[in-house]
Coordinates of C-alpha atoms and ligand atoms in Angstrom, one line a residue:
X1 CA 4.1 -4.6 29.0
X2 CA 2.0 -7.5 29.3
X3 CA 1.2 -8.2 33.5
X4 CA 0.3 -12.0 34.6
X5 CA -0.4 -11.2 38.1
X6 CA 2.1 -13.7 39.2
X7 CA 6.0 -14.0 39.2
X8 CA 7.2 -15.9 35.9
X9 CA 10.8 -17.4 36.3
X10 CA 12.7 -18.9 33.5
X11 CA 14.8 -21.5 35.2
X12 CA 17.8 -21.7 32.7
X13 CA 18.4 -19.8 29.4
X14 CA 21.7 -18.4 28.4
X15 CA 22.3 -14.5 27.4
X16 CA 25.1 -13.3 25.3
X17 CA 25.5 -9.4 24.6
X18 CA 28.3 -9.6 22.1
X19 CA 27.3 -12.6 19.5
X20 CA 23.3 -12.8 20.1
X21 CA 20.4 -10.4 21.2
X22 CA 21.3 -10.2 25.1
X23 CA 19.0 -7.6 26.4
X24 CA 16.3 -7.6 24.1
X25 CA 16.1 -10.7 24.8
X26 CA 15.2 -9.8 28.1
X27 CA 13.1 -7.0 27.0
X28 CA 10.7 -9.9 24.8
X29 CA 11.1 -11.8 28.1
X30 CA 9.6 -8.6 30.4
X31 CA 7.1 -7.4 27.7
X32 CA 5.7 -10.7 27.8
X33 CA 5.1 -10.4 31.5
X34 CA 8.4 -12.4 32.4
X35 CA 9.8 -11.1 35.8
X36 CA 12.9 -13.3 37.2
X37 CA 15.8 -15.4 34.9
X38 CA 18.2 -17.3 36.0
X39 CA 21.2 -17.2 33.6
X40 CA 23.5 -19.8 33.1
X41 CA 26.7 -18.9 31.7
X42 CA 27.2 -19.9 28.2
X43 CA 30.1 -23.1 27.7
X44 CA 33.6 -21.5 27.9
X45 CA 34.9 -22.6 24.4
X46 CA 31.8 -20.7 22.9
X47 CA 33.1 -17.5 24.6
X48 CA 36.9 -18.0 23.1
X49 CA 38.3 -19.1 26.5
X50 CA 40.5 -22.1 26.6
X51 CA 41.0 -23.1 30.2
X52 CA 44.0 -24.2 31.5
X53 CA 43.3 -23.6 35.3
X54 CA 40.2 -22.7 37.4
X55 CA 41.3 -19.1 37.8
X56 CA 40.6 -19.0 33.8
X57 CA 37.1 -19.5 34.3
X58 CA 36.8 -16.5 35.5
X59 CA 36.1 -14.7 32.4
X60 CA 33.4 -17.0 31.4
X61 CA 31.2 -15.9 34.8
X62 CA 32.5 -12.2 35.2
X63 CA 30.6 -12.1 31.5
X64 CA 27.7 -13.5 33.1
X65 CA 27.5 -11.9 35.5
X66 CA 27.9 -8.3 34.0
X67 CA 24.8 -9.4 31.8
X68 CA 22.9 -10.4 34.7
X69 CA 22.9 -7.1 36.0
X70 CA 22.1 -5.3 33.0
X71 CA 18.5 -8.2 32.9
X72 CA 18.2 -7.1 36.2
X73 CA 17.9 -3.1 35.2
X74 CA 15.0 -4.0 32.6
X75 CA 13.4 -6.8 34.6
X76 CA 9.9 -6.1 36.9
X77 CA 11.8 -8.8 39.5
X78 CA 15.4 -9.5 38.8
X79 CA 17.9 -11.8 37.7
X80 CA 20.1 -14.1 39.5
X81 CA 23.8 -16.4 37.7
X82 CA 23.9 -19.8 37.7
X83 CA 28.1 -20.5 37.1
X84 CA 29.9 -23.5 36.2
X85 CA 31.3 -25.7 34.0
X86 CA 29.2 -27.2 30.6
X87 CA 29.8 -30.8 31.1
X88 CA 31.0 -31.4 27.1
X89 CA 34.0 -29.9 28.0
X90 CA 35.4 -32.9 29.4
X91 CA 35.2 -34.3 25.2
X92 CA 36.8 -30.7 24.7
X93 CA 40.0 -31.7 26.6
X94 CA 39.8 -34.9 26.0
X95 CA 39.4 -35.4 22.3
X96 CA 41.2 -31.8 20.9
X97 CA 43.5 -30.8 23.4
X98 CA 45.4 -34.4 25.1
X99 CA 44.1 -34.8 28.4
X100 CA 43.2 -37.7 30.3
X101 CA 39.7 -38.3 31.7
X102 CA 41.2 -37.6 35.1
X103 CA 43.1 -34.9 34.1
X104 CA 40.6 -33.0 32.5
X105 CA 37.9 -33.8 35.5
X106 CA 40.4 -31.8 38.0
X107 CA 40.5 -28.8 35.5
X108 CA 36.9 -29.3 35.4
X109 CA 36.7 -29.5 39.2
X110 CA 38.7 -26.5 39.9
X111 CA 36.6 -24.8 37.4
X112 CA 33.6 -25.1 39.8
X113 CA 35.8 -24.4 42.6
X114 CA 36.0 -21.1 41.1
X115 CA 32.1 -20.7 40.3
X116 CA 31.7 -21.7 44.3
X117 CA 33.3 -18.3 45.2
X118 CA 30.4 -16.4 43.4
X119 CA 27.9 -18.6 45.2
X120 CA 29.8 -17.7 49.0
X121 CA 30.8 -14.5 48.7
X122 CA 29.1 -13.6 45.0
X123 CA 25.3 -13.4 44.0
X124 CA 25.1 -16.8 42.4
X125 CA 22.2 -19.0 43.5
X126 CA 23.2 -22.3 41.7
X127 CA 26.4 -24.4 40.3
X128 CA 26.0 -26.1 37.2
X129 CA 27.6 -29.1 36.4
X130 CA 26.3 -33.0 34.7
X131 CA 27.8 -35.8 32.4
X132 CA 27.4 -35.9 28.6
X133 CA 24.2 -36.5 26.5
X134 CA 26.3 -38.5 23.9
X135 CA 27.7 -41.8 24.5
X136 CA 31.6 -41.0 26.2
X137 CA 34.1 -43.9 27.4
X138 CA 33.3 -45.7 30.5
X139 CA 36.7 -43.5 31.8
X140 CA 34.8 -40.5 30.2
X141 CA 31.9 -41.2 32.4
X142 CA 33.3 -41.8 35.5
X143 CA 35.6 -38.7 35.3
X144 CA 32.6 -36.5 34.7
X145 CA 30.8 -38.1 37.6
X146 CA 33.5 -37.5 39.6
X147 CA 32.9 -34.1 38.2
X148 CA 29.1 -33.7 39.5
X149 CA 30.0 -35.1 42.8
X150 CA 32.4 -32.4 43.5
X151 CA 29.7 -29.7 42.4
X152 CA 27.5 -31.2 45.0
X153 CA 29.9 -30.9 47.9
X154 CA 30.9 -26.8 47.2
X155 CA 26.8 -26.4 46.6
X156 CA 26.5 -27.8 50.2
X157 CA 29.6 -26.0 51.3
X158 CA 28.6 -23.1 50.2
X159 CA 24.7 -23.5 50.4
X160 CA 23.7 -23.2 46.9
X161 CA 21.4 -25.3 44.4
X162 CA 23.1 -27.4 41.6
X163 CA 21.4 -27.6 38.3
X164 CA 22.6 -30.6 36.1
X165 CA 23.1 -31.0 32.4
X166 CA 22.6 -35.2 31.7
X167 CA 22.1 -38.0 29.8
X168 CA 17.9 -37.7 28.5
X169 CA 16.8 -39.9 31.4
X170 CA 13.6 -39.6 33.7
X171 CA 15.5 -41.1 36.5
X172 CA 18.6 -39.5 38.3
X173 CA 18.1 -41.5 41.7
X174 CA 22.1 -42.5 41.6
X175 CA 22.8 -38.7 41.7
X176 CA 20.3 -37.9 44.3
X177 CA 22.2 -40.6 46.3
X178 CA 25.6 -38.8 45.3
X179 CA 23.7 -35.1 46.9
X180 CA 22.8 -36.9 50.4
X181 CA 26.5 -38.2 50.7
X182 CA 27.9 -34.1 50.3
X183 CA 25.3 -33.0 52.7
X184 CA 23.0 -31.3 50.0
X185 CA 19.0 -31.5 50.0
X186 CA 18.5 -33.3 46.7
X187 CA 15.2 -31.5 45.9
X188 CA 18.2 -28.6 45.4
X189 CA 19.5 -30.8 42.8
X190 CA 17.6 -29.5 39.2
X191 CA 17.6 -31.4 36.0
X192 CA 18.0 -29.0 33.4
X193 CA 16.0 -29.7 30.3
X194 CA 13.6 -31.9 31.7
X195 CA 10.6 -33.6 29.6
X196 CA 8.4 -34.0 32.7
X197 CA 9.0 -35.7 36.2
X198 CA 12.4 -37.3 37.3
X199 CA 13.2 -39.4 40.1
X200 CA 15.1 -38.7 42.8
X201 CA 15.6 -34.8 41.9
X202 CA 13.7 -31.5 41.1
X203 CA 12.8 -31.2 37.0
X204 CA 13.1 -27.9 34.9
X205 CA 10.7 -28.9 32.3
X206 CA 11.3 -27.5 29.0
X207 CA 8.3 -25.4 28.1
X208 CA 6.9 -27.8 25.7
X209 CA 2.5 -28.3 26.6
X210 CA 2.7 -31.9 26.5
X211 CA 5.8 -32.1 29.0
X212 CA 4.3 -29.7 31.3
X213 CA 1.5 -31.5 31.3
X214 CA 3.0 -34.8 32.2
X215 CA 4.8 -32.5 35.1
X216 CA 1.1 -31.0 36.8
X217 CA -0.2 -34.4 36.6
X218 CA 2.4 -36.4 38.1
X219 CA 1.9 -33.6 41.1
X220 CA 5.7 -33.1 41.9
X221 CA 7.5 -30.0 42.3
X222 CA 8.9 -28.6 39.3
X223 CA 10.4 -25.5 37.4
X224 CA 9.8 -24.1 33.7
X225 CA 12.5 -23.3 31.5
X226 CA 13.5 -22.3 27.7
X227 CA 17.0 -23.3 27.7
X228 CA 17.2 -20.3 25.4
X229 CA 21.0 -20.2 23.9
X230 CA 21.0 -16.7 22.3
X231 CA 23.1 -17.8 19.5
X232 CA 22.8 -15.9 15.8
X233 CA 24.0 -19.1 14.1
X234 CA 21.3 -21.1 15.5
X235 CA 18.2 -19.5 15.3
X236 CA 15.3 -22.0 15.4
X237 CA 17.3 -24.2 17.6
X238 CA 16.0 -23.9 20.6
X239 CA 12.5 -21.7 22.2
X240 CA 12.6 -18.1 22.5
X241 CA 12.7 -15.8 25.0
X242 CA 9.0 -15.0 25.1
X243 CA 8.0 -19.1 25.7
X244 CA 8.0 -19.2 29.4
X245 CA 5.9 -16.1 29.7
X246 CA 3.2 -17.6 27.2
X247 CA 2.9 -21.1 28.8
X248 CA 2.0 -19.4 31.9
X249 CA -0.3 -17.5 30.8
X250 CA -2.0 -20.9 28.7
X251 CA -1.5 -22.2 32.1
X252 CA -3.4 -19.7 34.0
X253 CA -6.1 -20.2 31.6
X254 CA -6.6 -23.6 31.4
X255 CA -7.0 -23.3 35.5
X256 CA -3.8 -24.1 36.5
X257 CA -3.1 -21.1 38.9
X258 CA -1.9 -23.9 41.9
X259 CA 1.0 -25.0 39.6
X260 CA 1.7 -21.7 38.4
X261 CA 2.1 -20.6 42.0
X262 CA 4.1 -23.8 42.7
X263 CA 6.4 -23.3 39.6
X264 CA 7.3 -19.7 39.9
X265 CA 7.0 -19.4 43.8
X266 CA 7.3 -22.1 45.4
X267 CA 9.8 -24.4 44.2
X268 CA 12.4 -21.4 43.6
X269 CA 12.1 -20.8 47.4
X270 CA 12.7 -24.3 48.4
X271 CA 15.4 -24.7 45.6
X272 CA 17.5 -21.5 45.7
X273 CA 16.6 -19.5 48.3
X274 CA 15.3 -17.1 46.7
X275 CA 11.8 -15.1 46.7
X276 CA 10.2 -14.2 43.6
X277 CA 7.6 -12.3 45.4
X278 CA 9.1 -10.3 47.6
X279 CA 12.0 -9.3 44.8
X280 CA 8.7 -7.7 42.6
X281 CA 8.9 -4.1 41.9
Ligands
LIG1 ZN1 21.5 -24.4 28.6

């Protein structure tokens, strides 16, 4: 097992145990000298579950969960869920099953409602909501911004992070406006899939050089992440398990130990809450 003298967080990949690799997975991950995941629950519709109320979502994180503490089990640190609702579901109601925009925003909202409970009471550390990457209807749009500003009042309430799923964009200053009005730090609001820094919010750059790059140079505070899907039917689609791992240790080479720290340290803290040090076996 491969040892980088630091903590080595992947900020957002997805695990599942019954269709992909799930654990080993994790195991490349650790052997690699990964130490801490946060995993995201996979979209409902890709697990079978068609939700009709928020209590339904259930299901969706439970599974999560469960496979979170099984990471945790093979991990040097540990794992932590990040639980809510993939924002495409909104076309998901919309286009296949007859709702209305609004409609299928308060499903999507009680859905999160839901995910909140495992941030109070449960071992969640983040919500995760956003708006589609396609083009929607302007009612499409508004209904699923209606959607991330609810996220961002239970992440207050309930003192979690938020991490968003959005349009490509390198400027989410209207949401970071949204977090202030719910009471939440926006600095706790993460843009999933980043490809370097982003206004008004914290980046999880994707663990391409060029894009973390762009990220140490523009000197903000930022998070690494594969977005790793774990699905058998799409193989090459996204990076593997072992990519976080790897571009620390490039970074570490190419004397970049301040961002490293900042990265897998630093930013979690400020973000989540949580302490990747002090959770090191
Ligand atoms: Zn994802």
């Amino acid at each position: 097992m491969r040892e980088l003298g630091t903590p080595v967080l992947d900020n957002h990949l997805h695990l599942d145990p019954r269709h992909g690799r799930g654990i080993d997975a994790v195991t490349d991950f650790a052997n690699s000298g990964g130490t801490h995941l946060l995993v995201v629950n996979k979209p409902s519709w890709l697990l079978g579950v068609e939700p009709e109320t928020g209590e339904d979502f259930r299901a969706v994180f439970d599974e999560t969960v469960g496979v979170v503490e099984a990471a945790t089990d093979v991990l040097r640190g540990r794992a932590w869920p990040v639980l809510g609702v993939h924002p495409a579901l909104v076309s998901k109601l919309v286009d296949d099953r007859g709702y209305d925009p609004e409609e299928a925003a308060e499903l999507m909202k009680a859905g999160l409602e839901t995910a909140a409970e495992y941030a109070a009471d449960g071992p969640a550390v983040a919500l995760k909501s956003g708006r589609p990457h396609y083009d929607v209807t302007e009612a499409v749009w508004e209904a699923s911004n209606a959607v991330i500003r609810r996220a961002l009042e239970l992440a207050a309430e309930t003192g979690v992070a938020v991490q968003l799923h959005t349009e490509e964009t390198d400027d989410l200053a209207d949401v970071a406006g949204w977090a202030e009005d719910a009471g939440l730090q926006p600095e706790r609001v993460v843009k999933h899939y980043a490809a370097g820094p982003v206004e008004g919010v914290t980046p999880s750059v994707m663990c391409r050089k060029d894009y973390l790059e762009a990220a140490i140079e523009s000197g903000v505070p930022f998070l690494m992440e594969t977005d790793f899907i774990d699905d058998p039917d799409r193989p090459g689609a996204v990076m593997g398990p072992k990519t976080v791992p790897r571009r620390v240790d490039w970074l570490l080479e190419n004397g970049h130990g301040e961002a490293v720290r900042r990265a897998h340290v630093e930013v979690p803290e400020t973000v989540y809450g949580i302490d990747t040090h002090g959770t090191l076996a």
